[in-house]
PDB file of C-alpha atoms in Angstrom:
ATOM      1  CA  ALA A   1     -36.107  36.054  44.586  1.00  0.00           C
ATOM      2  CA  ILE A   2     -34.396  33.056  43.071  1.00  0.00           C
ATOM      3  CA  LYS A   3     -35.902  29.668  43.769  1.00  0.00           C
ATOM      4  CA  ASN A   4     -33.561  27.371  45.705  1.00  0.00           C
ATOM      5  CA  GLY A   5     -30.897  30.050  45.670  1.00  0.00           C
ATOM      6  CA  ILE A   6     -27.648  29.477  47.514  1.00  0.00           C
ATOM      7  CA  THR A   7     -25.254  32.404  47.772  1.00  0.00           C
ATOM      8  CA  MET A   8     -21.559  31.595  48.142  1.00  0.00           C
ATOM      9  CA  ILE A   9     -19.233  34.393  49.121  1.00  0.00           C
ATOM     10  CA  LEU A  10     -15.512  33.915  48.626  1.00  0.00           C
ATOM     11  CA  THR A  11     -12.955  35.867  50.609  1.00  0.00           C
ATOM     12  CA  LYS A  12      -9.307  35.777  51.677  1.00  0.00           C
ATOM     13  CA  ASP A  13      -7.491  32.696  53.002  1.00  0.00           C
ATOM     14  CA  ASP A  14      -9.521  30.319  50.794  1.00  0.00           C
ATOM     15  CA  ARG A  15     -12.626  30.865  52.906  1.00  0.00           C
ATOM     16  CA  ILE A  16     -16.134  30.260  51.558  1.00  0.00           C
ATOM     17  CA  PHE A  17     -19.211  31.510  53.372  1.00  0.00           C
ATOM     18  CA  TYR A  18     -22.735  30.779  52.255  1.00  0.00           C
ATOM     19  CA  TYR A  19     -26.392  31.228  53.028  1.00  0.00           C
ATOM     20  CA  GLU A  20     -29.525  29.737  51.536  1.00  0.00           C
ATOM     21  CA  GLY A  21     -32.530  31.660  50.282  1.00  0.00           C
ATOM     22  CA  GLU A  22     -32.895  35.429  50.206  1.00  0.00           C
ATOM     23  CA  PHE A  23     -30.682  37.803  52.113  1.00  0.00           C
ATOM     24  CA  LYS A  24     -32.432  39.058  55.255  1.00  0.00           C
ATOM     25  CA  PRO A  25     -31.009  42.224  56.814  1.00  0.00           C
ATOM     26  CA  LYS A  26     -29.997  42.593  60.471  1.00  0.00           C
ATOM     27  CA  GLU A  27     -33.285  44.349  61.303  1.00  0.00           C
ATOM     28  CA  SER A  28     -35.423  41.433  60.125  1.00  0.00           C
ATOM     29  CA  PRO A  29     -36.818  38.837  62.571  1.00  0.00           C
ATOM     30  CA  GLU A  30     -34.497  36.145  61.239  1.00  0.00           C
ATOM     31  CA  PRO A  31     -31.449  37.900  59.809  1.00  0.00           C
ATOM     32  CA  THR A  32     -29.152  36.017  57.450  1.00  0.00           C
ATOM     33  CA  GLN A  33     -26.450  34.025  59.202  1.00  0.00           C
ATOM     34  CA  LEU A  34     -23.402  33.058  57.195  1.00  0.00           C
ATOM     35  CA  LYS A  35     -22.179  29.492  57.459  1.00  0.00           C
ATOM     36  CA  GLU A  36     -18.727  28.416  56.373  1.00  0.00           C
ATOM     37  CA  LEU A  37     -17.559  25.681  54.023  1.00  0.00           C
ATOM     38  CA  SER A  38     -14.008  24.628  53.286  1.00  0.00           C
ATOM     39  CA  PHE A  39     -12.441  23.425  50.048  1.00  0.00           C
ATOM     40  CA  ALA A  40     -11.829  20.074  51.749  1.00  0.00           C
ATOM     41  CA  GLN A  41     -13.632  17.017  50.357  1.00  0.00           C
ATOM     42  CA  GLU A  42     -16.077  16.961  53.280  1.00  0.00           C
ATOM     43  CA  GLY A  43     -16.719  20.688  52.886  1.00  0.00           C
ATOM     44  CA  LEU A  44     -17.876  22.258  49.636  1.00  0.00           C
ATOM     45  CA  HIS A  45     -17.887  18.999  47.669  1.00  0.00           C
ATOM     46  CA  LYS A  46     -20.065  17.130  50.166  1.00  0.00           C
ATOM     47  CA  TYR A  47     -22.440  20.077  50.597  1.00  0.00           C
ATOM     48  CA  LEU A  48     -23.007  20.362  46.827  1.00  0.00           C
ATOM     49  CA  ALA A  49     -23.284  16.594  46.377  1.00  0.00           C
ATOM     50  CA  ASP A  50     -25.986  16.437  49.071  1.00  0.00           C
ATOM     51  CA  LYS A  51     -27.860  19.429  47.632  1.00  0.00           C
ATOM     52  CA  ASN A  52     -27.861  17.969  44.143  1.00  0.00           C
ATOM     53  CA  LYS A  53     -28.131  14.261  44.920  1.00  0.00           C
ATOM     54  CA  TRP A  54     -31.472  13.839  43.120  1.00  0.00           C
ATOM     55  CA  ALA A  55     -29.953  15.224  39.889  1.00  0.00           C
ATOM     56  CA  GLN A  56     -26.884  13.019  40.171  1.00  0.00           C
ATOM     57  CA  ASP A  57     -29.148   9.997  40.623  1.00  0.00           C
ATOM     58  CA  GLU A  58     -31.277  10.982  37.598  1.00  0.00           C
ATOM     59  CA  ILE A  59     -28.191  11.517  35.427  1.00  0.00           C
ATOM     60  CA  ALA A  60     -26.698   8.210  36.585  1.00  0.00           C
ATOM     61  CA  LYS A  61     -29.903   6.465  35.399  1.00  0.00           C
ATOM     62  CA  LEU A  62     -29.671   8.229  32.044  1.00  0.00           C
ATOM     63  CA  SER A  63     -25.983   7.237  31.705  1.00  0.00           C
ATOM     64  CA  GLU A  64     -26.976   3.638  32.317  1.00  0.00           C
ATOM     65  CA  GLN A  65     -29.660   3.825  29.612  1.00  0.00           C
ATOM     66  CA  LEU A  66     -27.159   5.350  27.191  1.00  0.00           C
ATOM     67  CA  LYS A  67     -24.631   2.618  27.960  1.00  0.00           C
ATOM     68  CA  ASN A  68     -27.271  -0.034  27.300  1.00  0.00           C
ATOM     69  CA  ASN A  69     -28.257   1.644  24.031  1.00  0.00           C
ATOM     70  CA  GLN A  70     -31.765   2.362  25.329  1.00  0.00           C
ATOM     71  CA  ILE A  71     -31.450   6.034  24.415  1.00  0.00           C
ATOM     72  CA  GLN A  72     -29.399   7.890  21.836  1.00  0.00           C
ATOM     73  CA  ASP A  73     -26.593  10.279  22.631  1.00  0.00           C
ATOM     74  CA  THR A  74     -28.582  13.346  21.530  1.00  0.00           C
ATOM     75  CA  THR A  75     -31.517  12.297  23.744  1.00  0.00           C
ATOM     76  CA  TYR A  76     -29.125  11.695  26.639  1.00  0.00           C
ATOM     77  CA  LYS A  77     -27.591  15.159  26.298  1.00  0.00           C
ATOM     78  CA  ARG A  78     -30.982  16.848  26.069  1.00  0.00           C
ATOM     79  CA  MET A  79     -32.309  14.976  29.125  1.00  0.00           C
ATOM     80  CA  VAL A  80     -29.197  15.788  31.164  1.00  0.00           C
ATOM     81  CA  ARG A  81     -29.687  19.475  30.299  1.00  0.00           C
ATOM     82  CA  GLU A  82     -33.320  19.225  31.426  1.00  0.00           C
ATOM     83  CA  VAL A  83     -32.334  17.642  34.740  1.00  0.00           C
ATOM     84  CA  LYS A  84     -29.776  20.386  35.388  1.00  0.00           C
ATOM     85  CA  ALA A  85     -32.322  23.097  34.531  1.00  0.00           C
ATOM     86  CA  ASN A  86     -35.109  21.604  36.649  1.00  0.00           C
ATOM     87  CA  LYS A  87     -36.823  24.118  38.908  1.00  0.00           C
ATOM     88  CA  ILE A  88     -35.937  22.095  41.998  1.00  0.00           C
ATOM     89  CA  ALA A  89     -32.242  22.321  41.086  1.00  0.00           C
ATOM     90  CA  PRO A  90     -30.248  24.724  43.240  1.00  0.00           C
ATOM     91  CA  THR A  91     -29.114  28.008  41.703  1.00  0.00           C
ATOM     92  CA  ILE A  92     -25.724  29.056  43.015  1.00  0.00           C
ATOM     93  CA  LEU A  93     -24.798  32.740  43.177  1.00  0.00           C
ATOM     94  CA  ILE A  94     -21.047  33.181  43.420  1.00  0.00           C
ATOM     95  CA  LYS A  95     -19.866  36.445  44.948  1.00  0.00           C
ATOM     96  CA  THR A  96     -16.430  37.669  45.927  1.00  0.00           C
ATOM     97  CA  ASP A  97     -15.018  40.440  48.018  1.00  0.00           C
ATOM     98  CA  ASP A  98     -11.849  42.220  46.898  1.00  0.00           C
ATOM     99  CA  LYS A  99      -9.671  39.768  48.859  1.00  0.00           C
ATOM    100  CA  ALA A 100     -10.893  36.602  47.121  1.00  0.00           C
ATOM    101  CA  THR A 101      -8.656  34.919  44.576  1.00  0.00           C
ATOM    102  CA  TYR A 102      -9.555  34.107  40.991  1.00  0.00           C
ATOM    103  CA  LYS A 103      -8.283  30.573  41.644  1.00  0.00           C
ATOM    104  CA  ASN A 104     -10.939  30.073  44.329  1.00  0.00           C
ATOM    105  CA  VAL A 105     -13.685  31.177  41.918  1.00  0.00           C
ATOM    106  CA  ILE A 106     -12.451  28.617  39.365  1.00  0.00           C
ATOM    107  CA  ASP A 107     -12.243  25.934  42.087  1.00  0.00           C
ATOM    108  CA  VAL A 108     -15.861  26.580  43.113  1.00  0.00           C
ATOM    109  CA  ILE A 109     -17.040  26.440  39.479  1.00  0.00           C
ATOM    110  CA  ASP A 110     -15.110  23.160  39.044  1.00  0.00           C
ATOM    111  CA  GLU A 111     -16.937  21.711  42.058  1.00  0.00           C
ATOM    112  CA  LEU A 112     -20.297  22.864  40.657  1.00  0.00           C
ATOM    113  CA  ASN A 113     -19.519  21.073  37.399  1.00  0.00           C
ATOM    114  CA  ILE A 114     -18.291  17.919  39.151  1.00  0.00           C
ATOM    115  CA  ASN A 115     -21.524  17.868  41.154  1.00  0.00           C
ATOM    116  CA  LEU A 116     -23.601  18.403  37.990  1.00  0.00           C
ATOM    117  CA  ILE A 117     -25.027  21.743  39.083  1.00  0.00           C
ATOM    118  CA  GLY A 118     -26.164  23.474  35.927  1.00  0.00           C
ATOM    119  CA  LYS A 119     -27.402  26.791  37.307  1.00  0.00           C
ATOM    120  CA  TYR A 120     -24.819  29.192  38.631  1.00  0.00           C
ATOM    121  CA  VAL A 121     -23.810  32.759  38.035  1.00  0.00           C
ATOM    122  CA  VAL A 122     -21.051  35.086  39.244  1.00  0.00           C
ATOM    123  CA  VAL A 123     -22.644  38.313  40.505  1.00  0.00           C
ATOM    124  CA  ASP A 124     -21.664  41.394  42.488  1.00  0.00           C
ATOM    125  CA  ILE A 125     -21.578  41.259  46.255  1.00  0.00           C
ATOM    126  CA  LEU A 126     -24.079  43.430  48.142  1.00  0.00           C
ATOM    127  CA  LYS A 127     -22.879  45.973  50.687  1.00  0.00           C
ATOM    128  CA  SER A 128     -24.886  44.144  53.389  1.00  0.00           C
ATOM    129  CA  GLU A 129     -23.179  40.830  52.493  1.00  0.00           C
ATOM    130  CA  LEU A 130     -19.800  42.503  52.580  1.00  0.00           C
ATOM    131  CA  ASP A 131     -20.550  43.829  56.064  1.00  0.00           C
ATOM    132  CA  LEU A 132     -21.352  40.285  57.241  1.00  0.00           C
ATOM    133  CA  ILE A 133     -18.132  38.939  55.719  1.00  0.00           C
ATOM    134  CA  ASN A 134     -16.128  41.690  57.394  1.00  0.00           C
ATOM    135  CA  GLU A 135     -17.689  40.773  60.737  1.00  0.00           C
ATOM    136  CA  LYS A 136     -16.660  37.145  60.214  1.00  0.00           C
ATOM    137  CA  THR A 137     -13.128  37.853  59.017  1.00  0.00           C
ATOM    138  CA  GLY A 138     -12.329  41.036  60.890  1.00  0.00           C
ATOM    139  CA  GLY A 139     -11.853  42.574  57.469  1.00  0.00           C
ATOM    140  CA  ALA A 140     -13.551  45.954  57.832  1.00  0.00           C
ATOM    141  CA  LEU A 141     -11.223  48.928  57.815  1.00  0.00           C
TER     142      LEU A 141
END
């Protein structure tokens, strides 16, 4: 399992569903529940900003040091990379069903970059995740 994993599933009509941690099937005591985020400022952006606030604060401190010539540019870049790679940083798994748009994937990646999230990957959706999405969107045929 991925530490601090957050799975985002994109589907039709610009909808984003997500869950945190590992996927837990229906049979398990606490099955995975999908929550929804929107592309609005108080949706995805706020969620990611809150999740990654500690990193943004760290990077802001480093930017200040760079501005005041306390550290060199190469040091700054290395330290920013280290903050983004920290084990407490969230890892975002981006998944799509066949109704999601490429534009939405790019928009999510843009938000990850804006919010200084360094660990994300686009991976295939699981059948069990697809079933949950179809329940939420009435998408199953």
